[in-house]
Amino acid sequence: MDWSTDVYAPETSPEDKREQLRMALIQRYGVPENELTRLPAPWYGWEWRMVGAEWIGPPEEMPDGIGERLCDRWLVAGTSLVFLQVVSPEDDPFPEGEAFLDSLRVTDLK
């Protein structure tokens, strides 16, 4: 989790903030545009999912089936930006990470 404050101007609309975020994810962080999913209400933000493998060692010794499922969410909350990430084994039969993300609510306290 990461929380960045004062990312957006207070007068910017939620839709414009979401679009600014989308452009930053594509241009600054290299997230493929076709892999971004707009989060449903009540969130203003984006989600990116991928499966990757991280192995420290010779490639020929990498075990079969090693992989991790990553789910990244970026949420606009007022003038702030919240980043959440869930990492689980690729074949994880328990969706605790998904339940965790779906249970969170980020609100703007004024």
N, CA, C and O atoms as a MOPAC input file, in Angstrom:
PM7 MOZYME 1SCF
protein

 N      0.84000 1    -1.17100 1     0.00000 1
 C      0.00000 1     0.00000 1     0.00000 1
 C      0.88400 1     1.23200 1     0.00000 1
 O      1.93700 1     1.26200 1     0.63600 1
 N      0.44000 1     2.24300 1    -0.72000 1
 C      1.13400 1     3.52700 1    -0.72300 1
 C      0.07700 1     4.61300 1    -0.81900 1
 O     -0.92600 1     4.45100 1    -1.51400 1
 N      0.29700 1     5.70700 1    -0.13000 1
 C     -0.62800 1     6.82000 1    -0.14000 1
 C      0.15300 1     8.08300 1    -0.43200 1
 O      1.06700 1     8.43200 1     0.31600 1
 N     -0.19100 1     8.77300 1    -1.50700 1
 C      0.46100 1    10.03000 1    -1.88600 1
 C     -0.55700 1    11.15200 1    -1.76200 1
 O     -1.64400 1    11.07900 1    -2.33500 1
 N     -0.20400 1    12.19000 1    -1.01300 1
 C     -1.11900 1    13.31600 1    -0.81500 1
 C     -0.82300 1    14.43300 1    -1.80000 1
 O      0.27200 1    14.52500 1    -2.35400 1
 N     -1.82100 1    15.27700 1    -2.00600 1
 C     -1.70900 1    16.47400 1    -2.85400 1
 C     -1.20300 1    16.14800 1    -4.25600 1
 O     -0.35200 1    16.85000 1    -4.80100 1
 N     -1.73100 1    15.09000 1    -4.81800 1
 C     -1.37800 1    14.69400 1    -6.17800 1
 C     -2.20900 1    15.49100 1    -7.19000 1
 O     -1.72800 1    15.83200 1    -8.27100 1
 N     -3.45300 1    15.78100 1    -6.82900 1
 C     -4.39100 1    16.45200 1    -7.74100 1
 C     -4.82800 1    17.78400 1    -7.16500 1
 O     -4.89200 1    17.95700 1    -5.94800 1
 N     -5.12900 1    18.72300 1    -8.04800 1
 C     -5.63900 1    20.02400 1    -7.62500 1
 C     -7.05600 1    19.85000 1    -7.08200 1
 O     -7.83600 1    19.07100 1    -7.63100 1
 N     -7.39600 1    20.56600 1    -6.00900 1
 C     -8.72800 1    20.40700 1    -5.39600 1
 C     -9.87800 1    20.69700 1    -6.35500 1
 O    -10.95300 1    20.11000 1    -6.22500 1
 N     -9.66800 1    21.58200 1    -7.30100 1
 C    -10.75200 1    21.97700 1    -8.20600 1
 C    -10.92900 1    21.00900 1    -9.39000 1
 O    -11.87300 1    21.16100 1   -10.16500 1
 N    -10.05300 1    20.03600 1    -9.53700 1
 C    -10.14600 1    19.07700 1   -10.64000 1
 C    -11.27900 1    18.08800 1   -10.36900 1
 O    -11.41800 1    17.58100 1    -9.25600 1
 N    -12.07900 1    17.82300 1   -11.38900 1
 C    -13.20500 1    16.90300 1   -11.22100 1
 C    -12.70000 1    15.46500 1   -11.05000 1
 O    -11.60100 1    15.13900 1   -11.49800 1
 N    -13.49400 1    14.60800 1   -10.40700 1
 C    -13.08500 1    13.20700 1   -10.25000 1
 C    -12.79900 1    12.52400 1   -11.59300 1
 O    -11.85700 1    11.73800 1   -11.69800 1
 N    -13.59900 1    12.81600 1   -12.60600 1
 C    -13.37100 1    12.21500 1   -13.92600 1
 C    -12.03200 1    12.66000 1   -14.51200 1
 O    -11.31000 1    11.85500 1   -15.10000 1
 N    -11.70200 1    13.94600 1   -14.35100 1
 C    -10.41900 1    14.44600 1   -14.86600 1
 C     -9.24900 1    13.84700 1   -14.09300 1
 O     -8.20400 1    13.54900 1   -14.67200 1
 N     -9.42600 1    13.67000 1   -12.78400 1
 C     -8.37100 1    13.03400 1   -11.99100 1
 C     -8.13600 1    11.60500 1   -12.46500 1
 O     -6.99400 1    11.16600 1   -12.59600 1
 N     -9.22600 1    10.88300 1   -12.72200 1
 C     -9.09800 1     9.49900 1   -13.19600 1
 C     -8.38100 1     9.46700 1   -14.54800 1
 O     -7.55600 1     8.58500 1   -14.78800 1
 N     -8.68600 1    10.40900 1   -15.42300 1
 C     -8.02900 1    10.44700 1   -16.73400 1
 C     -6.54900 1    10.81100 1   -16.58800 1
 O     -5.70700 1    10.24000 1   -17.28200 1
 N     -6.22000 1    11.74500 1   -15.70200 1
 C     -4.81800 1    12.08300 1   -15.44400 1
 C     -4.06700 1    10.86200 1   -14.93000 1
 O     -2.92900 1    10.61000 1   -15.32400 1
 N     -4.71000 1    10.11400 1   -14.05500 1
 C     -4.10600 1     8.89200 1   -13.51700 1
 C     -3.86800 1     7.87800 1   -14.62600 1
 O     -2.79700 1     7.27500 1   -14.69300 1
 N     -4.84800 1     7.68400 1   -15.49200 1
 C     -4.70400 1     6.73500 1   -16.60500 1
 C     -3.50400 1     7.09600 1   -17.47300 1
 O     -2.70700 1     6.22900 1   -17.82900 1
 N     -3.38000 1     8.35700 1   -17.80700 1
 C     -2.26800 1     8.79600 1   -18.65100 1
 C     -0.92800 1     8.59400 1   -17.94200 1
 O      0.04800 1     8.19800 1   -18.57800 1
 N     -0.86700 1     8.85900 1   -16.64400 1
 C      0.36900 1     8.66100 1   -15.88800 1
 C      0.74800 1     7.18800 1   -15.85100 1
 O      1.92400 1     6.85100 1   -15.98800 1
 N     -0.22800 1     6.30400 1   -15.66800 1
 C      0.05900 1     4.86900 1   -15.62500 1
 C      0.61100 1     4.38200 1   -16.95500 1
 O      1.51900 1     3.55200 1   -16.99000 1
 N      0.06800 1     4.89500 1   -18.04100 1
 C      0.51200 1     4.47300 1   -19.37600 1
 C      1.86900 1     5.08300 1   -19.70900 1
 O      2.79200 1     4.36700 1   -20.09800 1
 N      1.99500 1     6.39800 1   -19.56000 1
 C      3.19900 1     7.10200 1   -20.00200 1
 C      4.35800 1     6.97200 1   -19.02000 1
 O      5.48800 1     6.71500 1   -19.43600 1
 N      4.10500 1     7.14300 1   -17.74700 1
 C      5.19100 1     7.16700 1   -16.77200 1
 C      5.60200 1     5.77400 1   -16.32100 1
 O      6.78500 1     5.50800 1   -16.10700 1
 N      4.61100 1     4.87600 1   -16.17500 1
 C      4.90800 1     3.57000 1   -15.61000 1
 C      4.86300 1     2.43400 1   -16.63000 1
 O      5.19200 1     1.29400 1   -16.30100 1
 N      4.46100 1     2.73300 1   -17.85700 1
 C      4.48200 1     1.72000 1   -18.90800 1
 C      3.42900 1     0.63700 1   -18.78400 1
 O      3.59600 1    -0.44800 1   -19.34200 1
 N      2.34500 1     0.90500 1   -18.06300 1
 C      1.26100 1    -0.07000 1   -17.97100 1
 C      0.55600 1    -0.10600 1   -19.32500 1
 O      0.15000 1     0.94300 1   -19.82400 1
 N      0.39800 1    -1.28400 1   -19.93300 1
 C     -0.28200 1    -1.36000 1   -21.23600 1
 C     -1.73300 1    -0.87300 1   -21.12400 1
 O     -2.49100 1    -1.33200 1   -20.26900 1
 N     -2.09900 1     0.05900 1   -21.99900 1
 C     -3.43200 1     0.66700 1   -21.93400 1
 C     -4.53900 1    -0.37600 1   -22.03600 1
 O     -5.55800 1    -0.26900 1   -21.35400 1
 N     -4.34400 1    -1.37800 1   -22.88000 1
 C     -5.38800 1    -2.37800 1   -23.07400 1
 C     -5.51000 1    -3.34200 1   -21.88500 1
 O     -6.41400 1    -4.17800 1   -21.86500 1
 N     -4.61600 1    -3.23500 1   -20.90000 1
 C     -4.68300 1    -4.08700 1   -19.71500 1
 C     -5.20900 1    -3.35100 1   -18.48400 1
 O     -5.32800 1    -3.94200 1   -17.41000 1
 N     -5.52300 1    -2.06600 1   -18.63800 1
 C     -6.10300 1    -1.29200 1   -17.53600 1
 C     -7.61400 1    -1.48600 1   -17.51500 1
 O     -8.26600 1    -1.47100 1   -18.55900 1
 N     -8.16000 1    -1.66500 1   -16.32500 1
 C     -9.59800 1    -1.80500 1   -16.15400 1
 C    -10.07900 1    -0.70200 1   -15.23200 1
 O     -9.54800 1    -0.51000 1   -14.13800 1
 N    -11.08200 1     0.01100 1   -15.68300 1
 C    -11.66000 1     1.07900 1   -14.86000 1
 C    -12.40800 1     0.43700 1   -13.69800 1
 O    -13.21100 1    -0.47400 1   -13.89500 1
 N    -12.14200 1     0.91200 1   -12.50000 1
 C    -12.80000 1     0.36700 1   -11.31700 1
 C    -14.25300 1     0.83200 1   -11.25500 1
 O    -14.56300 1     1.96700 1   -11.61700 1
 N    -15.13300 1    -0.04200 1   -10.80000 1
 C    -16.54200 1     0.34500 1   -10.69400 1
 C    -16.76500 1     1.28200 1    -9.50900 1
 O    -15.93600 1     1.36300 1    -8.60200 1
 N    -17.89400 1     1.98500 1    -9.52900 1
 C    -18.26300 1     2.82500 1    -8.39700 1
 C    -18.34800 1     1.94700 1    -7.15500 1
 O    -18.80200 1     0.80700 1    -7.25500 1
 N    -17.94300 1     2.41700 1    -6.02500 1
 C    -17.74600 1     3.81100 1    -5.64000 1
 C    -16.33200 1     4.31400 1    -5.84300 1
 O    -16.03100 1     5.43600 1    -5.43500 1
 N    -15.44300 1     3.53100 1    -6.45900 1
 C    -14.05700 1     3.93200 1    -6.62500 1
 C    -13.86000 1     4.76100 1    -7.88900 1
 O    -14.55900 1     4.57300 1    -8.88400 1
 N    -12.90400 1     5.67600 1    -7.83500 1
 C    -12.39600 1     6.36300 1    -9.01800 1
 C    -10.97000 1     5.89700 1    -9.16400 1
 O    -10.10500 1     6.27700 1    -8.37400 1
 N    -10.71300 1     5.08100 1   -10.16300 1
 C     -9.36600 1     4.58200 1   -10.33300 1
 C     -9.28100 1     3.49000 1   -11.37000 1
 O    -10.19200 1     3.28400 1   -12.17100 1
 N     -8.14900 1     2.78800 1   -11.33000 1
 C     -7.82900 1     1.78100 1   -12.34000 1
 C     -7.22700 1     0.55500 1   -11.67300 1
 O     -6.66900 1     0.62300 1   -10.57700 1
 N     -7.35800 1    -0.56200 1   -12.36700 1
 C     -6.78800 1    -1.81900 1   -11.90700 1
 C     -5.97400 1    -2.42600 1   -13.04300 1
 O     -6.32800 1    -2.31400 1   -14.21700 1
 N     -4.87300 1    -3.07400 1   -12.66300 1
 C     -4.03400 1    -3.79600 1   -13.62600 1
 C     -3.69100 1    -5.13700 1   -13.02300 1
 O     -3.22100 1    -5.21600 1   -11.88800 1
 N     -3.92400 1    -6.19000 1   -13.78000 1
 C     -3.62300 1    -7.54700 1   -13.33600 1
 C     -2.59500 1    -8.15800 1   -14.27200 1
 O     -2.59900 1    -7.92000 1   -15.48000 1
 N     -1.71600 1    -8.95000 1   -13.67800 1
 C     -0.73900 1    -9.65600 1   -14.49800 1
 C     -0.25400 1   -10.87900 1   -13.74500 1
 O     -0.38500 1   -10.97200 1   -12.52400 1
 N      0.30300 1   -11.80200 1   -14.48600 1
 C      0.95500 1   -12.96300 1   -13.89800 1
 C      2.40800 1   -12.88000 1   -14.30300 1
 O      2.72400 1   -12.74300 1   -15.48500 1
 N      3.28600 1   -12.96100 1   -13.33500 1
 C      4.71200 1   -12.85500 1   -13.60600 1
 C      5.47900 1   -13.86500 1   -12.79200 1
 O      4.94700 1   -14.47700 1   -11.86600 1
 N      6.71200 1   -14.02700 1   -13.14100 1
 C      7.58200 1   -14.94500 1   -12.40700 1
 C      8.85400 1   -14.20300 1   -12.03600 1
 O      9.46200 1   -13.52900 1   -12.86700 1
 N      9.24200 1   -14.33400 1   -10.78600 1
 C     10.49900 1   -13.74800 1   -10.34200 1
 C     11.34700 1   -14.88100 1    -9.80100 1
 O     10.96600 1   -15.56000 1    -8.84800 1
 N     12.47700 1   -15.07500 1   -10.40700 1
 C     13.34600 1   -16.18300 1   -10.02400 1
 C     14.75500 1   -15.66700 1    -9.92700 1
 O     15.27800 1   -15.09400 1   -10.88300 1
 N     15.38300 1   -15.86500 1    -8.77300 1
 C     16.77300 1   -15.47000 1    -8.59600 1
 C     17.59000 1   -16.74300 1    -8.72700 1
 O     17.61400 1   -17.57900 1    -7.82500 1
 N     18.23900 1   -16.87200 1    -9.83000 1
 C     19.02300 1   -18.07700 1   -10.08700 1
 C     19.11400 1   -18.32900 1   -11.58100 1
 O     18.52600 1   -17.59800 1   -12.37800 1
 N     19.84200 1   -19.35300 1   -11.95400 1
 C     19.99700 1   -19.65400 1   -13.38100 1
 C     18.64700 1   -20.01000 1   -14.01200 1
 O     17.87300 1   -20.75900 1   -13.41600 1
 N     18.35400 1   -19.48900 1   -15.19900 1
 C     17.07200 1   -19.75600 1   -15.85800 1
 C     16.78100 1   -21.24600 1   -16.03000 1
 O     15.63200 1   -21.67500 1   -15.92700 1
 N     17.82500 1   -22.02800 1   -16.29200 1
 C     17.59300 1   -23.46200 1   -16.51700 1
 C     17.18600 1   -24.20400 1   -15.23800 1
 O     16.70100 1   -25.33400 1   -15.31100 1
 N     17.37700 1   -23.58300 1   -14.07500 1
 C     16.99300 1   -24.21600 1   -12.81300 1
 C     15.65600 1   -23.71300 1   -12.27300 1
 O     15.23100 1   -24.12600 1   -11.19400 1
 N     14.98700 1   -22.82300 1   -13.01600 1
 C     13.70800 1   -22.29700 1   -12.55800 1
 C     12.68200 1   -23.42000 1   -12.51200 1
 O     12.48000 1   -24.11200 1   -13.51100 1
 N     12.02800 1   -23.61400 1   -11.36400 1
 C     11.03300 1   -24.69000 1   -11.25400 1
 C      9.85900 1   -24.45800 1   -12.19900 1
 O      9.50200 1   -23.31500 1   -12.48400 1
 N      9.26300 1   -25.54000 1   -12.68100 1
 C      8.07500 1   -25.42600 1   -13.51800 1
 C      6.92300 1   -24.86900 1   -12.69700 1
 O      6.75700 1   -25.19900 1   -11.52300 1
 N      6.13700 1   -24.02300 1   -13.33600 1
 C      4.92800 1   -23.53000 1   -12.69500 1
 C      5.11500 1   -22.39600 1   -11.71600 1
 O      4.15400 1   -21.98200 1   -11.06700 1
 N      6.34700 1   -21.87000 1   -11.59000 1
 C      6.53500 1   -20.75300 1   -10.66500 1
 C      5.85700 1   -19.52500 1   -11.25800 1
 O      6.00000 1   -19.23800 1   -12.44700 1
 N      5.14700 1   -18.83200 1   -10.45400 1
 C      4.48300 1   -17.62800 1   -10.92800 1
 C      3.71100 1   -16.96300 1    -9.81400 1
 O      3.36900 1   -17.58400 1    -8.80800 1
 N      3.44500 1   -15.69800 1   -10.01300 1
 C      2.68200 1   -14.93200 1    -9.04800 1
 C      1.61400 1   -14.15500 1    -9.79100 1
 O      1.82600 1   -13.69200 1   -10.91100 1
 N      0.49000 1   -14.02200 1    -9.16600 1
 C     -0.58800 1   -13.19700 1    -9.70200 1
 C     -0.51200 1   -11.86000 1    -8.98100 1
 O     -0.53300 1   -11.80800 1    -7.75200 1
 N     -0.42500 1   -10.78400 1    -9.74600 1
 C     -0.37300 1    -9.43200 1    -9.18800 1
 C     -1.65900 1    -8.70900 1    -9.53900 1
 O     -2.14600 1    -8.79500 1   -10.66600 1
 N     -2.19700 1    -8.00400 1    -8.57600 1
 C     -3.34800 1    -7.15000 1    -8.81400 1
 C     -3.01000 1    -5.79300 1    -8.21700 1
 O     -2.87300 1    -5.65600 1    -7.00100 1
 N     -2.87700 1    -4.79700 1    -9.07200 1
 C     -2.55100 1    -3.43700 1    -8.65300 1
 C     -3.78200 1    -2.56100 1    -8.81500 1
 O     -4.45400 1    -2.61100 1    -9.84500 1
 N     -4.07300 1    -1.77100 1    -7.81200 1
 C     -5.17000 1    -0.80200 1    -7.89700 1
 C     -4.66600 1     0.56700 1    -7.49400 1
 O     -3.94400 1     0.72400 1    -6.50900 1
 N     -5.06200 1     1.55400 1    -8.28000 1
 C     -4.77400 1     2.95100 1    -7.98800 1
 C     -6.11500 1     3.64100 1    -7.78700 1
 O     -6.97900 1     3.58500 1    -8.66300 1
 N     -6.29800 1     4.29300 1    -6.64000 1
 C     -7.56300 1     4.92600 1    -6.29400 1
 C     -7.37400 1     6.41100 1    -6.05100 1
 O     -6.47700 1     6.82100 1    -5.31400 1
 N     -8.21900 1     7.20800 1    -6.67200 1
 C     -8.23400 1     8.64700 1    -6.43500 1
 C     -9.12700 1     8.89100 1    -5.22800 1
 O    -10.26900 1     8.43300 1    -5.18400 1
 N     -8.59700 1     9.61900 1    -4.24700 1
 C     -9.36400 1     9.95700 1    -3.04300 1
 C     -9.14400 1    11.43200 1    -2.74600 1
 O     -8.15000 1    11.80300 1    -2.12200 1
 N    -10.06700 1    12.26600 1    -3.18900 1
 C     -9.89300 1    13.70900 1    -3.01700 1
 C     -8.71200 1    14.18100 1    -3.84200 1
 O     -8.70100 1    14.02800 1    -5.06400 1
 N     -7.71700 1    14.75400 1    -3.17900 1
 C     -6.51000 1    15.18500 1    -3.88500 1
 C     -5.38900 1    14.16200 1    -3.75800 1
 O     -4.26800 1    14.40700 1    -4.20200 1
 N     -5.69100 1    13.01800 1    -3.15300 1
 C     -4.68300 1    11.98500 1    -2.89200 1
 C     -4.80500 1    10.81600 1    -3.86400 1
 O     -5.80100 1    10.66100 1    -4.57000 1
 N     -3.75400 1    10.00300 1    -3.87200 1
 C     -3.71500 1     8.78700 1    -4.67300 1
 C     -3.30800 1     7.63800 1    -3.76400 1
 O     -2.29800 1     7.72200 1    -3.06600 1
 N     -4.08700 1     6.57300 1    -3.77300 1
 C     -3.81300 1     5.38900 1    -2.96500 1
 C     -3.46700 1     4.24600 1    -3.91100 1
 O     -4.18700 1     3.99600 1    -4.87700 1
 N     -2.35900 1     3.55000 1    -3.63200 1
 C     -1.94100 1     2.39000 1    -4.42000 1
 C     -2.04000 1     1.15500 1    -3.53700 1
 O     -1.52500 1     1.14200 1    -2.41900 1
 N     -2.69800 1     0.12500 1    -4.03700 1
 C     -2.84100 1    -1.14200 1    -3.33700 1
 C     -2.35700 1    -2.26000 1    -4.24400 1
 O     -2.58500 1    -2.22700 1    -5.45300 1
 N     -1.69100 1    -3.24800 1    -3.66600 1
 C     -1.23100 1    -4.38800 1    -4.46200 1
 C     -1.44900 1    -5.67000 1    -3.66300 1
 O     -1.15500 1    -5.74800 1    -2.47000 1
 N     -1.97300 1    -6.66400 1    -4.36200 1
 C     -2.12000 1    -7.99300 1    -3.79200 1
 C     -1.28000 1    -8.93200 1    -4.63200 1
 O     -1.37500 1    -8.93000 1    -5.85900 1
 N     -0.44900 1    -9.74500 1    -3.96900 1
 C      0.39400 1   -10.73100 1    -4.63200 1
 C      0.00500 1   -12.09100 1    -4.08500 1
 O     -0.08000 1   -12.27700 1    -2.87100 1
 N     -0.23000 1   -13.03700 1    -4.97500 1
 C     -0.57600 1   -14.38400 1    -4.52900 1
 C     -0.00600 1   -15.38600 1    -5.52700 1
 O      0.29700 1   -15.03400 1    -6.66700 1
 N      0.13700 1   -16.63900 1    -5.09000 1
 C      0.61000 1   -17.65400 1    -6.04400 1
 C     -0.35800 1   -17.75900 1    -7.20900 1
 O     -1.56600 1   -17.58800 1    -7.04600 1
 N      0.18600 1   -18.04300 1    -8.38900 1
 C     -0.63800 1   -18.09400 1    -9.59500 1
 C     -1.79800 1   -19.06500 1    -9.45800 1
 O     -2.88700 1   -18.81200 1    -9.97200 1
 N     -1.57100 1   -20.16700 1    -8.77200 1
 C     -2.62700 1   -21.16900 1    -8.64400 1
 C     -3.31200 1   -21.10300 1    -7.27700 1
 O     -3.83600 1   -22.10700 1    -6.79400 1
 N     -3.30600 1   -19.93400 1    -6.66200 1
 C     -3.87300 1   -19.74400 1    -5.32900 1
 C     -5.36900 1   -20.07300 1    -5.33500 1
 O     -6.14300 1   -19.38700 1    -6.00200 1
 N     -5.78800 1   -21.11500 1    -4.60200 1
 C     -7.20000 1   -21.48500 1    -4.60500 1
 C     -8.05700 1   -20.63400 1    -3.67300 1
 O     -9.28200 1   -20.75400 1    -3.68300 1
 N     -7.42800 1   -19.77600 1    -2.86900 1
 C     -8.15700 1   -18.97400 1    -1.90400 1
 C     -8.12000 1   -17.50000 1    -2.31400 1
 O     -7.03900 1   -16.92200 1    -2.42400 1
 N     -9.26700 1   -16.89600 1    -2.53800 1
 C     -9.30500 1   -15.51100 1    -3.04900 1
 C     -9.25700 1   -14.44200 1    -1.95600 1
 O     -9.95800 1   -13.43500 1    -2.05200 1
 N     -8.43800 1   -14.64800 1    -0.91700 1
 C     -8.38400 1   -13.66000 1     0.15900 1
 C     -7.92700 1   -12.28500 1    -0.33700 1
 O     -8.43000 1   -11.25400 1     0.11000 1
 N     -6.97200 1   -12.28600 1    -1.26200 1
 C     -6.48000 1   -11.01000 1    -1.79000 1
 C     -7.58500 1   -10.23600 1    -2.48400 1
 O     -7.71600 1    -9.02600 1    -2.29400 1
 N     -8.37700 1   -10.92800 1    -3.28700 1
 C     -9.48800 1   -10.27700 1    -3.97400 1
 C    -10.50600 1    -9.75400 1    -2.95500 1
 O    -11.00100 1    -8.63500 1    -3.09000 1
 N    -10.81300 1   -10.55100 1    -1.95300 1
 C    -11.77400 1   -10.13400 1    -0.92900 1
 C    -11.24800 1    -8.92500 1    -0.16500 1
 O    -12.01200 1    -8.02600 1     0.18600 1
 N     -9.93400 1    -8.90600 1     0.09100 1
 C     -9.32600 1    -7.77600 1     0.78400 1
 C     -9.50500 1    -6.49100 1    -0.02600 1
 O     -9.94900 1    -5.47600 1     0.51000 1
 N     -9.16100 1    -6.53400 1    -1.31000 1
 C     -9.29400 1    -5.34000 1    -2.14500 1
 C    -10.73800 1    -4.87800 1    -2.22900 1
 O    -11.02200 1    -3.68400 1    -2.12600 1
 N    -11.64900 1    -5.82100 1    -2.41600 1
 C    -13.05300 1    -5.45100 1    -2.56800 1
 C    -13.67100 1    -4.93800 1    -1.27900 1
 O    -14.68600 1    -4.24200 1    -1.32000 1
 N    -13.08000 1    -5.26600 1    -0.13200 1
 C    -13.64500 1    -4.83500 1     1.14800 1
 C    -13.22500 1    -3.42000 1     1.52400 1
 O    -13.85000 1    -2.80400 1     2.38800 1
 N    -12.18600 1    -2.89700 1     0.89800 1
 C    -11.68100 1    -1.58000 1     1.26800 1
 C    -12.53300 1    -0.46400 1     0.69300 1
 O    -13.05400 1    -0.57300 1    -0.41700 1
 N    -12.66800 1     0.59200 1     1.44600 1
 C    -13.33600 1     1.79400 1     0.97800 1
 C    -12.41400 1     2.96900 1     1.28300 1
 O    -11.93800 1     3.12600 1     2.40800 1
 N    -12.17600 1     3.77200 1     0.28900 1
 C    -11.34300 1     4.96700 1     0.45200 1
 C    -12.26200 1     6.15500 1     0.27900 1
 O    -12.90800 1     6.30000 1    -0.75900 1
 N    -12.32600 1     7.00900 1     1.28900 1
 C    -13.19500 1     8.16500 1     1.22300 1
 C    -12.39500 1     9.43400 1     1.46400 1
 O    -11.34100 1     9.42100 1     2.10000 1
 N    -12.91800 1    10.51000 1     0.94800 1
 C    -12.30500 1    11.82500 1     1.10100 1
 C    -12.93000 1    12.49900 1     2.31400 1
 O    -14.11200 1    12.84400 1     2.29200 1
 N    -12.14900 1    12.68900 1     3.36900 1
 C    -12.64200 1    13.37200 1     4.55900 1
 C    -12.29400 1    14.84900 1     4.45000 1
 O    -11.12700 1    15.21600 1     4.30900 1
 N    -13.28400 1    15.66000 1     4.51400 1
 C    -13.03700 1    17.11100 1     4.38600 1
 C    -13.19200 1    17.81000 1     5.69800 1
 O    -13.02100 1    19.02700 1     5.77300 1

